[in-house]
Coordinates of C-alpha atoms in Angstrom, one line a residue:
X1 CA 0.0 0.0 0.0
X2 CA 1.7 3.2 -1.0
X3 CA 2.4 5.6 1.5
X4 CA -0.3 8.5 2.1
X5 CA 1.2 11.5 1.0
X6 CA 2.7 14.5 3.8
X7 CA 4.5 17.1 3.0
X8 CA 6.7 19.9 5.0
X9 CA 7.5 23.5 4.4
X10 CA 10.7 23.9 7.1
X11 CA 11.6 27.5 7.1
X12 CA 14.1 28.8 9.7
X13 CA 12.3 32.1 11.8
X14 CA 15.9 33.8 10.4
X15 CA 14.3 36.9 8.8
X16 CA 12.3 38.0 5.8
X17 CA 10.6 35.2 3.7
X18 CA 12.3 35.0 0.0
X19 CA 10.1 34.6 -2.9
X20 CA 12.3 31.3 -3.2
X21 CA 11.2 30.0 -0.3
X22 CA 7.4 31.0 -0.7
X23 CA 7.4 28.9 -3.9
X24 CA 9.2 25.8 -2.0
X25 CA 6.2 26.3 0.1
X26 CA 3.5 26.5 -3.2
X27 CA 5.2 23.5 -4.4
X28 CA 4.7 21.2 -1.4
X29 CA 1.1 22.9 -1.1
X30 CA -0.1 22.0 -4.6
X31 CA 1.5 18.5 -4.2
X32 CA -0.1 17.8 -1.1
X33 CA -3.6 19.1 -2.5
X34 CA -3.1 17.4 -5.9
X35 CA -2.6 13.9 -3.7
X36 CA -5.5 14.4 -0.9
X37 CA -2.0 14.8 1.1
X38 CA -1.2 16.7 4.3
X39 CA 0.8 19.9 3.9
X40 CA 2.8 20.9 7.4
X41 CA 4.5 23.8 8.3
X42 CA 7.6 22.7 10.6
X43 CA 9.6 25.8 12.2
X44 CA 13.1 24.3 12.4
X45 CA 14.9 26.7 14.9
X46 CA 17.6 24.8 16.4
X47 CA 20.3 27.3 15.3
X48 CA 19.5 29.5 18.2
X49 CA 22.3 32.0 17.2
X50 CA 20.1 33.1 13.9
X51 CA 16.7 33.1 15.5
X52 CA 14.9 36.4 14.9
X53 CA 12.1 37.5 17.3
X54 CA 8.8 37.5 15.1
X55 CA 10.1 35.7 12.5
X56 CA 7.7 32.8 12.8
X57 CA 5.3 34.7 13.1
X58 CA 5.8 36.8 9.8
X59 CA 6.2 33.4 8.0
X60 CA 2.7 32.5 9.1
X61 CA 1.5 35.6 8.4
X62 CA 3.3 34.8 4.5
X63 CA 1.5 32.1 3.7
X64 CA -2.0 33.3 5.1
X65 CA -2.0 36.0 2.7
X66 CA -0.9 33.7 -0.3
X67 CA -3.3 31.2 0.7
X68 CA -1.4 28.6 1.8
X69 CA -3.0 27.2 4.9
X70 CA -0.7 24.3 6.6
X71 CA -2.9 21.4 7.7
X72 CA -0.3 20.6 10.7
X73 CA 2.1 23.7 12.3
X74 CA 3.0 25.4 15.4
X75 CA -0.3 27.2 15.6
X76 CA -2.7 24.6 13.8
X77 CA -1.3 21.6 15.8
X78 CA -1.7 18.1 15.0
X79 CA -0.7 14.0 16.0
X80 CA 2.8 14.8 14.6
X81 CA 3.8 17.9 17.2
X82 CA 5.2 19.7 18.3
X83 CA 6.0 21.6 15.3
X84 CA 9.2 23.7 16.2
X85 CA 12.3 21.5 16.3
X86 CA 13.0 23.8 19.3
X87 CA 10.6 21.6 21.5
X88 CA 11.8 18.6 20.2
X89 CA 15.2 19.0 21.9
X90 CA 15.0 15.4 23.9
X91 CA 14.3 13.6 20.9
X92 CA 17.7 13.9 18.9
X93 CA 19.9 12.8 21.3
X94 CA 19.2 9.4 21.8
X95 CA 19.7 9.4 17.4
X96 CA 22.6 10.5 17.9
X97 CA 23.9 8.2 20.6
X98 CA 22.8 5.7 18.5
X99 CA 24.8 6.6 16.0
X100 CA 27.9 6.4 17.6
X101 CA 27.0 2.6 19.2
X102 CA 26.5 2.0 15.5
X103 CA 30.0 3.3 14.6
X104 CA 28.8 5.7 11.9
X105 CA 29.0 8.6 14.3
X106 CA 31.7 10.3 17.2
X107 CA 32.2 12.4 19.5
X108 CA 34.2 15.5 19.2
X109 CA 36.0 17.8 21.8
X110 CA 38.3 20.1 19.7
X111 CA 38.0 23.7 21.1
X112 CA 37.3 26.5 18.7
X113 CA 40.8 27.5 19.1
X114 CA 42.0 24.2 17.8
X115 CA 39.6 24.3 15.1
X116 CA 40.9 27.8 14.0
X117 CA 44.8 26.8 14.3
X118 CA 44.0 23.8 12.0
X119 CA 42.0 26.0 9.2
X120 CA 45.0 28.7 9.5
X121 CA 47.5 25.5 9.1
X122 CA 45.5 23.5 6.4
X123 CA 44.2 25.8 3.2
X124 CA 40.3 24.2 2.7
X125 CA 40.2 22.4 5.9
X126 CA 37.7 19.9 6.2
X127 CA 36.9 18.0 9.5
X128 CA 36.5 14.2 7.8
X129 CA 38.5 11.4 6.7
X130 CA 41.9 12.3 5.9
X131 CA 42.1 14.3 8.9
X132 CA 39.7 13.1 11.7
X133 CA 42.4 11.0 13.3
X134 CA 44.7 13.8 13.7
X135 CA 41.7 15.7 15.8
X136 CA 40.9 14.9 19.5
X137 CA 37.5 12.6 19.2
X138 CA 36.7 9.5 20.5
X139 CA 38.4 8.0 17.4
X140 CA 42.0 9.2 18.7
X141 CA 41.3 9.0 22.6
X142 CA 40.8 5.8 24.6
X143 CA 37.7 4.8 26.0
X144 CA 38.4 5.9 29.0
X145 CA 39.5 9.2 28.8
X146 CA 36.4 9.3 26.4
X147 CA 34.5 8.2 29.3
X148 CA 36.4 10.5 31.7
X149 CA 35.7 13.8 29.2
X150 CA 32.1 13.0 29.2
X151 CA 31.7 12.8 33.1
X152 CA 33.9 15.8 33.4
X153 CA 30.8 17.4 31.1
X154 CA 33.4 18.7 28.6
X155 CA 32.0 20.2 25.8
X156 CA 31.9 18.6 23.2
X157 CA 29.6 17.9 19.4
X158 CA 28.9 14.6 17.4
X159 CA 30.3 13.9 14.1
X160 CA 28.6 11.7 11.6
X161 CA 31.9 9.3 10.2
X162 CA 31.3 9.4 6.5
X163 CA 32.5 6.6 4.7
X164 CA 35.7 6.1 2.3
X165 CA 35.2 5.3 -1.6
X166 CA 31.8 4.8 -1.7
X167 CA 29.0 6.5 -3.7
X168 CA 25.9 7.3 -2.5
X169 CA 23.1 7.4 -4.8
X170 CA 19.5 8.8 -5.2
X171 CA 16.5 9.1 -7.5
X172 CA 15.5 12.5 -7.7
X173 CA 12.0 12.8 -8.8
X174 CA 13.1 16.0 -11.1
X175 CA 16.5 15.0 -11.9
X176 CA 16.9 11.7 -12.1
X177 CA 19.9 9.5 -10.6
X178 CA 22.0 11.8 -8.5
X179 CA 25.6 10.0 -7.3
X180 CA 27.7 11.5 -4.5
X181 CA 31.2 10.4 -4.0
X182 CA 31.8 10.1 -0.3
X183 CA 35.1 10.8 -0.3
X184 CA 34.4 14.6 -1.3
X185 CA 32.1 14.8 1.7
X186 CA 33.3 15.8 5.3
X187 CA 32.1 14.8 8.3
X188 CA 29.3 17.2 9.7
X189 CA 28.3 17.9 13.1
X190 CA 24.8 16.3 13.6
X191 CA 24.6 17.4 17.7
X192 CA 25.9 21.1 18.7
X193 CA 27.5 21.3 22.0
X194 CA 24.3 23.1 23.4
X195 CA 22.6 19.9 22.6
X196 CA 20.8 21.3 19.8
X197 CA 20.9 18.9 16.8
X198 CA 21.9 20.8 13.5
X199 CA 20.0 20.8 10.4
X200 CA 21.1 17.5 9.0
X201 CA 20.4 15.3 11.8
X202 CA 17.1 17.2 13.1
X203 CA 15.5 17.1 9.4
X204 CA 16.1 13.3 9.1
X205 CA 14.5 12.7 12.3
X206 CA 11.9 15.0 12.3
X207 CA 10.9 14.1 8.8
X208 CA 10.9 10.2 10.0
X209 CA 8.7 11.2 12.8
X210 CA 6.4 12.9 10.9
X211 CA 5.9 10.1 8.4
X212 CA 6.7 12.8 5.3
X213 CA 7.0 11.1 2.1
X214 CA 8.2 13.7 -0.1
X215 CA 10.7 16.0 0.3
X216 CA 10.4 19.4 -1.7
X217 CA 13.4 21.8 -1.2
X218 CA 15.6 24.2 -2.8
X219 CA 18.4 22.4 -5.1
X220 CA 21.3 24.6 -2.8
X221 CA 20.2 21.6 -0.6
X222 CA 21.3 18.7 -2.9
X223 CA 25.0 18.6 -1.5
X224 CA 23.2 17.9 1.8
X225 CA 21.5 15.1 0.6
X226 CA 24.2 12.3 0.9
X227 CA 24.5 13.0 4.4
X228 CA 21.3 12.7 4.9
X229 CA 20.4 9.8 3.0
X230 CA 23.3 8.2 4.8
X231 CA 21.2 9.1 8.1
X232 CA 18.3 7.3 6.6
X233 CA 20.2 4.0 6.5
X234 CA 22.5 4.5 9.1
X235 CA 19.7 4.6 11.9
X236 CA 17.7 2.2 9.9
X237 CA 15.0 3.6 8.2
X238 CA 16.2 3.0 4.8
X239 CA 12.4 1.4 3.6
X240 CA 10.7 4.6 4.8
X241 CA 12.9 6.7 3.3
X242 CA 10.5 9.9 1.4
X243 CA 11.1 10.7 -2.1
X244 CA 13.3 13.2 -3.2
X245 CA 12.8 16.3 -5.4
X246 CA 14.7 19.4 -5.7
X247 CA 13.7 22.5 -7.3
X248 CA 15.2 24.9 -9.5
X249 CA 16.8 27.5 -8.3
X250 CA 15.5 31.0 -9.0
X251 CA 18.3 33.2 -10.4
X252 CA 19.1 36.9 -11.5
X253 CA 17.4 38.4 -14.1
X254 CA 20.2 38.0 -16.0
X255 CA 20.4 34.4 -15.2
X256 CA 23.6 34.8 -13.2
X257 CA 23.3 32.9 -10.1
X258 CA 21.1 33.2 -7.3
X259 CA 18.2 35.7 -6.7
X260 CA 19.3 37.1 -3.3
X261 CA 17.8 40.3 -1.5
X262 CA 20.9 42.2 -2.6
X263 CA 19.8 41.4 -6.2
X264 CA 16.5 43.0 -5.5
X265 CA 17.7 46.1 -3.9
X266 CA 20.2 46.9 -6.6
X267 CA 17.7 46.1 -9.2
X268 CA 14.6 48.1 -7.8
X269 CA 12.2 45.3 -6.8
X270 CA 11.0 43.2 -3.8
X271 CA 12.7 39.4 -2.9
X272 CA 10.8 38.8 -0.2
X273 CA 6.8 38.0 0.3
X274 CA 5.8 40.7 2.9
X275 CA 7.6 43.8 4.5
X276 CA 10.2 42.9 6.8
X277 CA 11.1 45.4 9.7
X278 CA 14.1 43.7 10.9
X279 CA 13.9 44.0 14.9
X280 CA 17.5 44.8 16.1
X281 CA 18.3 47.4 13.4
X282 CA 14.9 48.5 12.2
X283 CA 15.5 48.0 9.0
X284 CA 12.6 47.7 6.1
X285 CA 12.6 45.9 3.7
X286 CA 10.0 46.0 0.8
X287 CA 7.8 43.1 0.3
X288 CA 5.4 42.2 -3.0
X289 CA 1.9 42.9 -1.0
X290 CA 2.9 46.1 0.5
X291 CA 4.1 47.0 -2.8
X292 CA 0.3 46.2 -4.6
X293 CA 0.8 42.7 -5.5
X294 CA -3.0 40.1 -5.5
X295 CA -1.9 37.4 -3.5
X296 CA -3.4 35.4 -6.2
X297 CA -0.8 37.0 -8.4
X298 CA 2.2 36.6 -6.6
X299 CA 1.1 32.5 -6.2
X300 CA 0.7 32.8 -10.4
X301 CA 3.9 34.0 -10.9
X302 CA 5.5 32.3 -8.3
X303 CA 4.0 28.8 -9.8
X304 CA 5.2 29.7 -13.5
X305 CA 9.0 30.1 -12.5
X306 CA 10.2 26.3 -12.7
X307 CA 6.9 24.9 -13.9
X308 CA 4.2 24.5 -16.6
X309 CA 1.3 22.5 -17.4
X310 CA 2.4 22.3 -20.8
X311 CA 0.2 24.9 -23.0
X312 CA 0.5 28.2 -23.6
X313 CA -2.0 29.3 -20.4
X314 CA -0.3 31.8 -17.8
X315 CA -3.1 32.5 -15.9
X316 CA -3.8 30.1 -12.9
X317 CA -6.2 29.9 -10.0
X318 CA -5.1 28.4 -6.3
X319 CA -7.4 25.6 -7.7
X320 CA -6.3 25.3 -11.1
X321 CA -3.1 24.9 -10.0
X322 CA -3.6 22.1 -7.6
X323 CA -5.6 20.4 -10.8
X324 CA -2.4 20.8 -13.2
X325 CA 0.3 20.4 -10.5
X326 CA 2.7 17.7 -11.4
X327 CA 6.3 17.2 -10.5
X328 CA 7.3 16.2 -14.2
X329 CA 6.7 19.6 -15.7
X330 CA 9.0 21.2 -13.4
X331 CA 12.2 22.5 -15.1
X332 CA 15.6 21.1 -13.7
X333 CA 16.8 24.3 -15.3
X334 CA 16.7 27.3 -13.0
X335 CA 14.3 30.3 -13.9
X336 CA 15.4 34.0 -14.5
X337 CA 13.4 36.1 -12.1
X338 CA 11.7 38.9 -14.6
X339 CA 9.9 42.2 -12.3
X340 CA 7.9 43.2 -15.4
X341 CA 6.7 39.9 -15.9
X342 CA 5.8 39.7 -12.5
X343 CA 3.8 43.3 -13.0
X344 CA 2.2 41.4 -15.7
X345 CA 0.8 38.9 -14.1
X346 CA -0.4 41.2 -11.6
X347 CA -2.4 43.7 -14.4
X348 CA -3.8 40.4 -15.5
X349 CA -5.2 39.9 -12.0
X350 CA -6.2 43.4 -11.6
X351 CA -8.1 43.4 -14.9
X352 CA -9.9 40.1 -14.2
X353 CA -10.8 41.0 -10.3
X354 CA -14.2 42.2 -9.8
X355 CA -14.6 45.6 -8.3
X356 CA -16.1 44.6 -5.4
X357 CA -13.2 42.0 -4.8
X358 CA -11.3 44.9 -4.9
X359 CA -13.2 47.5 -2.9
X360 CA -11.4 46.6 0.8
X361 CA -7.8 46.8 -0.9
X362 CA -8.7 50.3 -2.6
X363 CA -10.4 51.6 0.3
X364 CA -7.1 50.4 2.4
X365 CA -5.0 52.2 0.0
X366 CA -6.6 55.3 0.2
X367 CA -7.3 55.2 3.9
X368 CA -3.1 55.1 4.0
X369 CA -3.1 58.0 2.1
X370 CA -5.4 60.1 4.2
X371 CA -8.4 59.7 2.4
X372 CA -12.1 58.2 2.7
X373 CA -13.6 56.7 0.9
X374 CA -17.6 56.6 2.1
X375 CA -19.3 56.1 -0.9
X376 CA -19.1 52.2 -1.9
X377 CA -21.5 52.5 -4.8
X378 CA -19.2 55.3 -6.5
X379 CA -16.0 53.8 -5.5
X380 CA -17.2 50.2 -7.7
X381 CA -17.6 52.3 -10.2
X382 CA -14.1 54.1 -10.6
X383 CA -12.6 50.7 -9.7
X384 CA -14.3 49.4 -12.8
X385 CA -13.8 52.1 -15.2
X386 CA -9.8 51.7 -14.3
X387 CA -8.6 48.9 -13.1
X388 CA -7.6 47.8 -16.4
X389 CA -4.8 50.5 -16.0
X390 CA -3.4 49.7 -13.0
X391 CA -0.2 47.1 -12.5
X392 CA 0.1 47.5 -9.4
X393 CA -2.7 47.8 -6.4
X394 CA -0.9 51.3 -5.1
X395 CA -1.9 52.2 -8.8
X396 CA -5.5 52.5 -8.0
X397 CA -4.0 56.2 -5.8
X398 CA -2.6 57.9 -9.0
X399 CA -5.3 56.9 -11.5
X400 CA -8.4 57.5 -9.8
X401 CA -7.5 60.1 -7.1
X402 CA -9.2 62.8 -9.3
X403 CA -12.5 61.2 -8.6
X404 CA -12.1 61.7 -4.9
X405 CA -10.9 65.0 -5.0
X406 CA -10.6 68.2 -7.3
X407 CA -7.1 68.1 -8.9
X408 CA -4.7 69.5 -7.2
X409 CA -3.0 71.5 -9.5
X410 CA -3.7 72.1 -13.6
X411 CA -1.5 70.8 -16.9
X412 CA -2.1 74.6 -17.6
X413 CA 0.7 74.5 -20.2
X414 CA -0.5 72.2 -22.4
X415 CA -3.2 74.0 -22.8
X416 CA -1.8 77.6 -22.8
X417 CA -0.7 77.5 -26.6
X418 CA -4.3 76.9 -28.5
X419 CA -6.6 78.6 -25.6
X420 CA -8.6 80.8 -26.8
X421 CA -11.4 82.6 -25.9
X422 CA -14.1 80.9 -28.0
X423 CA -13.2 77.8 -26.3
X424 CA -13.9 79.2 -22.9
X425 CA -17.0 80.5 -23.9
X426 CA -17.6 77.3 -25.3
X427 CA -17.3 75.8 -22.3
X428 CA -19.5 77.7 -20.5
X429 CA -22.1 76.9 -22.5
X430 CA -21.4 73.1 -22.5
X431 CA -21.0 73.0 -18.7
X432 CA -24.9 74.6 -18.7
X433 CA -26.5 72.2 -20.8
X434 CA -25.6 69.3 -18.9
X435 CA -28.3 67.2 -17.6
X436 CA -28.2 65.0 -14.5
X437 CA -27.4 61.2 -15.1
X438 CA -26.4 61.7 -18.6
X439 CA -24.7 59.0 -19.9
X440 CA -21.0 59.1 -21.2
X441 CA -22.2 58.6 -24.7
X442 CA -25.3 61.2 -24.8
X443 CA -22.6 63.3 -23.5
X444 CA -20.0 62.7 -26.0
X445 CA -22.8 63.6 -28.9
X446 CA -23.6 66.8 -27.2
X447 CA -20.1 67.3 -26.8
X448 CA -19.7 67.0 -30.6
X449 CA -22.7 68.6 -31.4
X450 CA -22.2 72.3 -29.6
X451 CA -18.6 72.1 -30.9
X452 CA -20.2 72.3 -34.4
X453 CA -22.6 75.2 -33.2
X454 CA -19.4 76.7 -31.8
X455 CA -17.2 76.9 -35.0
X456 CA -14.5 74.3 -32.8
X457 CA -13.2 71.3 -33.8
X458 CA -14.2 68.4 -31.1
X459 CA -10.2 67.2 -31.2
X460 CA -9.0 70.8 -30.1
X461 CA -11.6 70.7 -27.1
X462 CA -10.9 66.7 -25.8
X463 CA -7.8 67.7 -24.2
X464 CA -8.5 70.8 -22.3
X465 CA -11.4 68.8 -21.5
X466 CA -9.5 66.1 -19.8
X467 CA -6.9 68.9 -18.3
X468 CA -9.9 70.8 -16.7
X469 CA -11.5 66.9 -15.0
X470 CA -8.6 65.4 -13.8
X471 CA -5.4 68.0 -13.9
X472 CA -3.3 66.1 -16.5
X473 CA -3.1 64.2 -19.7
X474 CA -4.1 60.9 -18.4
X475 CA -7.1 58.7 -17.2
X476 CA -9.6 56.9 -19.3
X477 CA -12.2 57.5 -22.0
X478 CA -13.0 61.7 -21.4
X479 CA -17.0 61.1 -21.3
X480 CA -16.3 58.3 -19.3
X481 CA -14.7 60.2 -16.3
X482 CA -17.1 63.3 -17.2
X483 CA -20.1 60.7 -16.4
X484 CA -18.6 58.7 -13.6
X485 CA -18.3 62.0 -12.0
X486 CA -21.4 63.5 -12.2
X487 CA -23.0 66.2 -14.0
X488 CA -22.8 68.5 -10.7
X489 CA -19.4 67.5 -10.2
X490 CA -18.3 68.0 -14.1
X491 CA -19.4 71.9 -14.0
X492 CA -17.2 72.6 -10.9
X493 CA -14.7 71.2 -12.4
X494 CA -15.3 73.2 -15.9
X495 CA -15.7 76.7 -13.6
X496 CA -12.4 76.0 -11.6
X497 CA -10.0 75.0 -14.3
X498 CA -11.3 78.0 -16.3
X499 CA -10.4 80.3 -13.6
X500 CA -6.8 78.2 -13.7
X501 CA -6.3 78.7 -17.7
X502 CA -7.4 82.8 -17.5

């Protein structure tokens, strides 16, 4: 009977949450959904040193607004807690003690100091076979004195003894058959001498103790996976061992390594999922919502860098995705990260949202910029009328403003050069005619109509029209503002930008 599927997202509360990681997270979601699977969030914060305050929290908060709910985590619970490796402190020990009565493991006692005089005497030192048993562990020293430094609670860590001139092989479900030779692997520590358990030893055991039976992670992890695998058989768990796929990585826009944060702050654009104020230095750091990405954008995008369902569609639901997900159309190549692509996506969004799935965001938006908006009848409207111009959510600010407010401040010198009198008067006497609730296309034919009467051509009038309802030479259809706005509204705006032209 094949194992039920359970998957893990593992983040480490270190900081801001990359887009890298949020799509790891996607990934293992999708998979999970696709399967009738369990998806678990699993905080692994052994490495006390990098813990950040809030951190976890923020993660959560990450995957809330992308729609990623974890069936099993820290704050959902579950049979499989707890879910922070932090509380599973008692449990790695006796793995690691095990190891050693196997003979695949050791304990160490070199000092930091020792460790530092042997990198500043060996170029590239590595703590493994050609030079463990010039190191003080309890390969060199007797059982006793062993014995005697362990009573004596001397500090000490636990070495995993990899073997000689072996290979170590694995299917990867993206990749294929991966081979490691051991001999270019040292030996890592698998218990700290705080008793934490690093990285390698916790994830083995944690994802055995969890029953996970795939493993979705970045590919920077497939150097790790020898040592791991090794783990697998060494404390005997070799038939439950989970699958093994590793994504892509997500590089540069100009395909040059990595995407890192520095990347994105050289380049102009966010890394990370959410803002990130980081606590000891106060730092910001931009994220893709605060910036006026959808959530269900930012997913989109997110799923299309690595992956395809193999046609020419771009634009996924949540749901669509978990229907298309499979691991065999994900790319072993990594994928260039590409900002106006990502603004794509999120115009498509935009375009396709309806207004009233928009009207909290828009009302947010404003409300940040010190305005109110009461009227959600009106609002829909302008959210309809131009949406389909907006990339960004902070967009909906400069391209609809006007309709909340009298423009600030006139084009005036665009209009300067051809303003003539006749036109004003013209004016005048188009603002009067208006009738309450006229439509945008009566209005336009009256528009045209009195410019005939007037001796004016309609194309010399549009844009001191537009100039004199919204301040610039911008916005949507003319008659389309003119009407959105109101008749009453539409004649203030005639009689103050008047004034402003002389």
């Amino acid at each position: 009977m094949e194992k039920k599927v359970r998957v893990r997202f593992a983040p480490s509360p270190t900081g801001g949450l990359h887009l890298g990681g949020v799509r790891t997270a996607l990934f293992n979601y999708l998979f999970a959904k696709k399967h009738n699977g369990t998806f678990i969030l699993r905080v692994e914060d052994t490495d006390q040193t990098r813990f950040v305050s809030g951190a976890e929290e923020y993660i959560e908060s990450c995957l809330a607004w992308c729609g990623i709910h974890p069936d099993e985590s820290p704050v959902a619970g579950g049979e499989f807690g707890p879910y922070r490796q932090s509380e599973r402190k008692p449990s790695y020990r006796k793995y690691a003690e095990q190891l050693i009565a196997s003979g695949n493991a050791y304990y160490a006692f070199d000092t930091s100091e020792e460790l530092d005089a042997k990198r500043r005497e060996v170029p590239n030192f590595l703590y493994g076979q050609t030079s463990r048993m010039q190191m003080r562990n309890s390969l060199t020293l007797s059982e006793d004195e062993v014995s005697t430094l362990l009573a004596q609670n001397t500090p000490h860590v636990i070495r995993i003894k990899i073997p000689e001139d072996e290979h170590v092989s694995f299917m990867d479900m993206i990749r294929g058959h991966v081979s490691f030779d051991t001999n270019l692997i040292d030996d890592k520590v698998l218990l700290k001498a705080d008793g934490m358990p690093t990285y390698h030893l916790a994830v083995v055991v944690d994802d055995k103790a969890m029953e996970i039976s795939h493993i979705f992670r970045g590919e920077e992890w497939l150097p790790s996976a020898p040592i791991h695998i090794l783990l697998w058989r060494y404390l005997g768990w070799d038939d439950e061992m989970p699958h093994w796929v590793h994504l892509p990585l997500i590089l540069k826009p100009d395909g040059n390594g990595k995407l890192s944060k520095r990347d994105g702050d050289r380049l102009g654009f966010p890394v990370y999922a959410q803002n990130w104020a980081d606590p000891k230095t106060g730092d910001l750091t931009k994220g893709f919502r605060e910036l006026g990405f959808m959530p269900g954008a930012f997913v989109n995008l997110l799923a299309m860098l690595g992956w395809n369902d193999g046609t020419d569609q771009e634009i996924f639901t949540l749901a669509e995705l978990i229907d298309k997900f499979s691991v065999d159309r994900i790319s072993k190549a990594g994928a260039k990260f590409d900002f106006e692509k990502a603004k794509w996506y999120n115009h498509e969004w935009i375009k396709r949202a309806d207004a009233q799935d928009l009207l909290v965001t828009v009302k947010d938006e404003f409300e940040a910029k010190g305005i109110t908006l009461n009227d959600d009848d009106y609002a829909l409207k302008v959210i309809d009328l131009i949406k389909d111009r907006c990339n960004l959510l902070t967009d909906f600010i400069t391209q609809s403003e006007y309709f909340f407010a009298l423009p600030a401040s006139y084009d005036v010198a665009s209009v300067k050069g051809k303003w003539t009198e006749e036109k004003a008067t013209y004016f005048n006497a188009f603002a009067a005619v208006l009738t309450d609730g006229i439509s945008a296309a009566a209005m336009e034919e009256k528009f045209k109509e009195m410019a005939a009467e007037h001796a004016l051509k309609p194309g010399e009038l549009m844009l001191p029209f537009r100039i004199m309802l919204v301040g610039g030479k911008f916005g949507p259809a003319v008659f389309d503002i003119a009407s959105t706005l109101g008749t009453e509204e539409t004649r203030k705006r005639i009689s103050a930008a008047l004034i402003a032209f002389g």
